[in-house]
Each structure stands twice: as C-alpha cells, then as structure tokens.
PDB file of C-alpha atoms in Angstrom:
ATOM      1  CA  UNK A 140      -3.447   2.657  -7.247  1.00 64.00           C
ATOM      2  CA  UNK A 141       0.279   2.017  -6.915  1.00 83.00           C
ATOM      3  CA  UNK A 142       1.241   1.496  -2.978  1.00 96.00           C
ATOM      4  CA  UNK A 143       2.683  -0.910  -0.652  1.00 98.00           C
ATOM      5  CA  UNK A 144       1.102  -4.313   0.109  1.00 99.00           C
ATOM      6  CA  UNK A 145       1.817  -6.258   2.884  1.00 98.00           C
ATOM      7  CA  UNK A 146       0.505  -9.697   3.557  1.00 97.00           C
ATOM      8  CA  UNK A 147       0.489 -10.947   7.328  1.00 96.00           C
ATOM      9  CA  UNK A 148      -0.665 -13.905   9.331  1.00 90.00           C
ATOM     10  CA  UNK A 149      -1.734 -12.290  12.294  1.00 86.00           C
ATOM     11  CA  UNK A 150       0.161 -12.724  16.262  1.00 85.00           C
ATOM     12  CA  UNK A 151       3.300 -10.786  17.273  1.00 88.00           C
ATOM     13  CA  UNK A 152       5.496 -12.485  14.595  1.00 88.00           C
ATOM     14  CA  UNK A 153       3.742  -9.895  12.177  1.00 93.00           C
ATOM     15  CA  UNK A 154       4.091  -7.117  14.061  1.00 94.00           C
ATOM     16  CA  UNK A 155       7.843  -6.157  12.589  1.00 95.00           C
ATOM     17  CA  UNK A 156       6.765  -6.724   9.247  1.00 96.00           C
ATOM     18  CA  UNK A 157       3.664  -3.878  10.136  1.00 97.00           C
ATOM     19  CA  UNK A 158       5.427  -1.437  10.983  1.00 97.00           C
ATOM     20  CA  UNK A 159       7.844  -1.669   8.094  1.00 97.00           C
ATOM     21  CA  UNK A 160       5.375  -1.698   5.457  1.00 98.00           C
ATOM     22  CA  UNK A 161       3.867   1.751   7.466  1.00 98.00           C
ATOM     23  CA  UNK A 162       7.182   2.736   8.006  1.00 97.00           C
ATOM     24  CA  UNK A 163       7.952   2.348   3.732  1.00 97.00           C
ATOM     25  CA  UNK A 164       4.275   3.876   2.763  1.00 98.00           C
ATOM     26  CA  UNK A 165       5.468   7.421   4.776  1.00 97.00           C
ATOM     27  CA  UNK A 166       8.645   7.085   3.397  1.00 96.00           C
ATOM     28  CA  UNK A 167       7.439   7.046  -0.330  1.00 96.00           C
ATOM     29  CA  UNK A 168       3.978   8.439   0.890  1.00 96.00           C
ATOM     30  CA  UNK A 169       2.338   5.564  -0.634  1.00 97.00           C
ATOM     31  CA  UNK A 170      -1.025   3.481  -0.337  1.00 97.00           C
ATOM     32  CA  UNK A 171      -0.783   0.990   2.544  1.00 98.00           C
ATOM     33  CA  UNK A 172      -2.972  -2.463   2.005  1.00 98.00           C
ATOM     34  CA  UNK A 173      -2.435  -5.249   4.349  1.00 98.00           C
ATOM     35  CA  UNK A 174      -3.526  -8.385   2.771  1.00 98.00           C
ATOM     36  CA  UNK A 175      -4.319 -11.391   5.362  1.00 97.00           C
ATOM     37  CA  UNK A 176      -4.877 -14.524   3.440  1.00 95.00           C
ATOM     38  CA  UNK A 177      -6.975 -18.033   4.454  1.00 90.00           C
ATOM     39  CA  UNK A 178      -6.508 -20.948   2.946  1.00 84.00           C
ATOM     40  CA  UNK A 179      -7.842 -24.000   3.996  1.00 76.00           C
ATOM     41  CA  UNK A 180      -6.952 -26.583   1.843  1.00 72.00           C
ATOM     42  CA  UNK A 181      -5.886 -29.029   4.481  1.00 68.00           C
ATOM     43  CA  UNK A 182      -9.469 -29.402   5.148  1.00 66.00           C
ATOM     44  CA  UNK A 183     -10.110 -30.908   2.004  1.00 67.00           C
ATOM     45  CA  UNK A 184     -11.207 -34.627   2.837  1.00 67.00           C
ATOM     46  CA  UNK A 185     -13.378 -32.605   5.988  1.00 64.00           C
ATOM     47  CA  UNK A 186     -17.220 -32.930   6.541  1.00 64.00           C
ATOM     48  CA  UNK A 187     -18.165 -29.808   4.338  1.00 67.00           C
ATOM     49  CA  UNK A 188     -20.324 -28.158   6.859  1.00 70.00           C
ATOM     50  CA  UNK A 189     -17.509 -27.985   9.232  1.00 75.00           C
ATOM     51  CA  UNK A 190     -15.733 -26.560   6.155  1.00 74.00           C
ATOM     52  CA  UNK A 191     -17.872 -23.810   5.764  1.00 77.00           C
ATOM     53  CA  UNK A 192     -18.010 -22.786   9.333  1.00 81.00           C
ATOM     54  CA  UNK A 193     -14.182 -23.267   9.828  1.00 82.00           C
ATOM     55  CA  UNK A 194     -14.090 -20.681   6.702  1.00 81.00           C
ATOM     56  CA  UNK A 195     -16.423 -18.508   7.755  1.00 87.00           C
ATOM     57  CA  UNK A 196     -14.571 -18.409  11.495  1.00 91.00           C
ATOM     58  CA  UNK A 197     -11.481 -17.796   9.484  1.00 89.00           C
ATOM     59  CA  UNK A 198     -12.484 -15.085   7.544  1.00 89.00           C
ATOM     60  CA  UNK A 199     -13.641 -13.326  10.534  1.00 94.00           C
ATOM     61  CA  UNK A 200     -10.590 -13.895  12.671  1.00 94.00           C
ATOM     62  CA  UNK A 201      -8.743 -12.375   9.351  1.00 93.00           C
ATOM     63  CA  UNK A 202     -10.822  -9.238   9.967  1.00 96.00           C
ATOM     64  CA  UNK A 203     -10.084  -8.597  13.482  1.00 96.00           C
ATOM     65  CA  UNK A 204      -5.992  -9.087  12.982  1.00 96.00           C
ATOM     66  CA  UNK A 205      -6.277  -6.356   9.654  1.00 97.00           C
ATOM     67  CA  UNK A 206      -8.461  -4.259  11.897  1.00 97.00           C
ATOM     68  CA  UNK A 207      -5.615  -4.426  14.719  1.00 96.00           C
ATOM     69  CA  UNK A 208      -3.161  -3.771  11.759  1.00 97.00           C
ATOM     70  CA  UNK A 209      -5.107  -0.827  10.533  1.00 98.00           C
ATOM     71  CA  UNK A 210      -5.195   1.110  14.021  1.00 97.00           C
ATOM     72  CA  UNK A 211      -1.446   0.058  14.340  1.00 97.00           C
ATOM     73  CA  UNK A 212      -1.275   2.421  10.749  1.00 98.00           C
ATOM     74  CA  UNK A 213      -3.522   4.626  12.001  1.00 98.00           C
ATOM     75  CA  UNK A 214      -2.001   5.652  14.834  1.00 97.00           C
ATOM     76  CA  UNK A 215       1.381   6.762  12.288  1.00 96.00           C
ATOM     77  CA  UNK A 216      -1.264   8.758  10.262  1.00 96.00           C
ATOM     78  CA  UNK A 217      -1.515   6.028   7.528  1.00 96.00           C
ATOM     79  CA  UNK A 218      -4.835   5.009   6.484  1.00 95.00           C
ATOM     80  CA  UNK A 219      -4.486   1.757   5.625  1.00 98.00           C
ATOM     81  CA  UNK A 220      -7.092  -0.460   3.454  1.00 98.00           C
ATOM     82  CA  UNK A 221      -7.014  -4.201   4.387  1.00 97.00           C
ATOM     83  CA  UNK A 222      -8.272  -7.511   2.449  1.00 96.00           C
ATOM     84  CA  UNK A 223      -9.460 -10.798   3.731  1.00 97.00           C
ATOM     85  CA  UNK A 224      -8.961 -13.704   0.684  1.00 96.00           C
ATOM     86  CA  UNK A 225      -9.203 -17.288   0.485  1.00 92.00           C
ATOM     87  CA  UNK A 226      -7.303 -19.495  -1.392  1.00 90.00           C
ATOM     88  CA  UNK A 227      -3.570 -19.620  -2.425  1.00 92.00           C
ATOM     89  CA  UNK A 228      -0.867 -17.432  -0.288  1.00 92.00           C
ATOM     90  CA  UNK A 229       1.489 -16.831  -3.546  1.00 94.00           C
ATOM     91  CA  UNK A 230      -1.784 -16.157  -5.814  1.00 96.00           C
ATOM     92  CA  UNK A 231      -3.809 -13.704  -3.478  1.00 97.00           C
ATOM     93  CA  UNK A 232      -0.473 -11.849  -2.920  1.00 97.00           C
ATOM     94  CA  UNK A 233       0.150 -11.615  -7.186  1.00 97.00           C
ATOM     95  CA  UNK A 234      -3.280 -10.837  -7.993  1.00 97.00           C
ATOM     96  CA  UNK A 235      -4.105  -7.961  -5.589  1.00 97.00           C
ATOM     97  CA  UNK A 236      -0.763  -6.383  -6.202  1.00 97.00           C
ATOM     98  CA  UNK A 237      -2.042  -6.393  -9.896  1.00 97.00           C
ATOM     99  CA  UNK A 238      -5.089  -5.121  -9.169  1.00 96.00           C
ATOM    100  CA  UNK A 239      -3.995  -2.630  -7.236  1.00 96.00           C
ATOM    101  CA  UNK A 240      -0.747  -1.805  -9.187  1.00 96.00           C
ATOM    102  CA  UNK A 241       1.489  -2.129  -6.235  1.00 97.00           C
ATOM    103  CA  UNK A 242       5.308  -0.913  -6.156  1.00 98.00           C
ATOM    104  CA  UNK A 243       6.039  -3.022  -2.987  1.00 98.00           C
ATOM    105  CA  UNK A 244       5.027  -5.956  -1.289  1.00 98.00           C
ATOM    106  CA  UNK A 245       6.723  -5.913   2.270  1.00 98.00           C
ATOM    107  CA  UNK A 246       6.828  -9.459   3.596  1.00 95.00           C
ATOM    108  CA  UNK A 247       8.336 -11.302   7.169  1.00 90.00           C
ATOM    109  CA  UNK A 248      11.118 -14.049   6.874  1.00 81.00           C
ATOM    110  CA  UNK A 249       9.477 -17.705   8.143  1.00 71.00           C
ATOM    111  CA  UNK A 250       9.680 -18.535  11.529  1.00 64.00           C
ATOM    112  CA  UNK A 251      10.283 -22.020  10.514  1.00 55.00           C
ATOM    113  CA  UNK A 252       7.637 -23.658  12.790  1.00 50.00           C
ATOM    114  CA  UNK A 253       6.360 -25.988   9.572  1.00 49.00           C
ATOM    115  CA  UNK A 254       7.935 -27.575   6.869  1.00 49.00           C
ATOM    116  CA  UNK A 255       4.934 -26.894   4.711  1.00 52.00           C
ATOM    117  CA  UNK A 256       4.917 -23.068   5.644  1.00 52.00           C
ATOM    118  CA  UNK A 257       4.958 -21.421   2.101  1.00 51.00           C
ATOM    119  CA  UNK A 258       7.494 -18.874   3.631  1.00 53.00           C
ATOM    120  CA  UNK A 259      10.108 -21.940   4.728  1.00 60.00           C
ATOM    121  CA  UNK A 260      13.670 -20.555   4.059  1.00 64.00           C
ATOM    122  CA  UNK A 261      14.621 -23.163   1.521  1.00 64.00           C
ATOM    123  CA  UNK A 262      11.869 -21.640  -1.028  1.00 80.00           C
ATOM    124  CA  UNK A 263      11.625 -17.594   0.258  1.00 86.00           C
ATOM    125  CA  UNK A 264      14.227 -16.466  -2.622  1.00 87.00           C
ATOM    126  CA  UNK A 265      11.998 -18.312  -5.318  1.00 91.00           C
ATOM    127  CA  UNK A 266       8.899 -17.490  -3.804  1.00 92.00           C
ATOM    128  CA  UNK A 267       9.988 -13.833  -3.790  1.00 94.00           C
ATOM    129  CA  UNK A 268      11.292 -14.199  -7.455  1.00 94.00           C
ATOM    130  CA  UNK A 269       8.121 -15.214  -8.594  1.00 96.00           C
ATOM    131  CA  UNK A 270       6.074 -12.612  -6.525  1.00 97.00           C
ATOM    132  CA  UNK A 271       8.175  -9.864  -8.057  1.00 97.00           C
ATOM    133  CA  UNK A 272       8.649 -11.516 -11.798  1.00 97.00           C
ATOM    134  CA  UNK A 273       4.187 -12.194 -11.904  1.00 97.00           C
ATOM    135  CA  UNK A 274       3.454  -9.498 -10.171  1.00 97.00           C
ATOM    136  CA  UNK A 275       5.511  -6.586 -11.363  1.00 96.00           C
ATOM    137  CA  UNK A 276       6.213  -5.198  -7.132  1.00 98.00           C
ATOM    138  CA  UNK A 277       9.266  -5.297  -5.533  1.00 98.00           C
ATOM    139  CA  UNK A 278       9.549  -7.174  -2.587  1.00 97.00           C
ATOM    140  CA  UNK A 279      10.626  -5.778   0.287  1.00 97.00           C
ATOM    141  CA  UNK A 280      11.625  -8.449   3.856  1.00 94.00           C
ATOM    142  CA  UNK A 281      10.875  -7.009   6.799  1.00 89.00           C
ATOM    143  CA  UNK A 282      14.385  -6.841   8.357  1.00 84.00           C
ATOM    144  CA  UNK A 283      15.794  -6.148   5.131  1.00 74.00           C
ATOM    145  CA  UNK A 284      17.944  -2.862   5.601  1.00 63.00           C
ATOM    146  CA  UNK A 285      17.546  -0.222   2.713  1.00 59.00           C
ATOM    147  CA  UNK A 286      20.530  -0.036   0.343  1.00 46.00           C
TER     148      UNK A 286
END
C-alpha cells in the first residue's frame, strides 16, 4: 500500500513534522502511517522485570501520542493508521516502509538535546541516505520546502 510514513517521538517537537506528513498525504492523496518507535536498549544491564514493565509502559505511552497524531489527521480528513514497534529507530522505519511499500517517509530535523540521538545533525544526511537507499521511500524533512 504505497503512502507516506512518518515516524515521531511524541511532545510538541513532532507536531511540525505531523502536519507535514498530513499535509503531503492530501497533496498526493496518499496513505498516512505514523510510526512511533521504542527502543530500550539502554536498559540492557536493568533488573528484567523492571524491563518488561518499563516496555510495556512504553508501548502504551506510544499509543496515546499516535492516537493524538491520528485525531490531529483526522481532523484534515486523513485517516491515518499508526504503529507502535520496539527495537531499532533506522530498522522499524526501513522495514515498515517495505512492508507497506511507502513513497515517503516525512521525518523532523534533531533538536540536538543528546549526542546519542539517532537524528543528531552530524549523521541525518547518512541516516537519510540509508533510509531512502534500504528502503526504496523518499525522505521528506519536515521544514524541507518542495522544489
């Protein structure tokens, strides 16, 4: 089902990068699927029963912000689908826009709070290249102005 994915994090940094992915599927009256992915794997030397609620917290959280995203859509007349996954950011983002066939993935630039963040501005052009090269979508920034 070709469409337009966009992966978010959730808080009012995302909200720009909503309402250009809703903004792109009217455009090209596409599929909208926000993607919201967990990953955890900084609580890998953790006591794994706190693991396993921590993930199961997660995951929930990661409903309510799609759900939030969803009525955002909604309220443009989009019907958006939305996906809670666990594990790697770059890996969930290639394999459902496989899955789903996706023409674009719309993303948001890094707010630079962590060096770690797998957005940070020294790796967003290869991180991009290799989301577009694996997954066969185009990405699309948020503040990116068509051309």
């Amino acid at each position: 089902m070709p469409g337009v994915i966009c992966p978010i994090r959730g808080g009012p940094s995302s909200q720009p990068t909503i309402k250009r992915a809703i903004s792109l599927a009217k455009e090209k009256n596409l599929d909208l699927h926000f993607l919201l992915v967990v990953n955890l794997d900084f609580l890998t030397y953790t006591e794994s029963s706190r693991v396993r609620l921590i993930t199961e917290e997660m995951h929930e959280m990661g409903e309510f912000i799609l759900l939030t995203a969803q009525e955002t859509a909604s309220a443009e007349g989009i019907a958006a689908k939305a996906d809670v996954r666990q594990g790697d950011v770059g890996e969930e983002i290639i394999g459902l826009a496989q899955e789903l066939e996706a023409d674009f993935i719309v993303m948001g630039r890094p707010l630079g709070e962590q060096d770690e963040d797998v957005f940070a501005n020294d790796r967003l052009e290869q991180f991009i290249e290799r989301i577009e090269r694996e997954s066969g979508a185009k990405v699309i920034l948020e503040d990116e102005v068509d051309g």
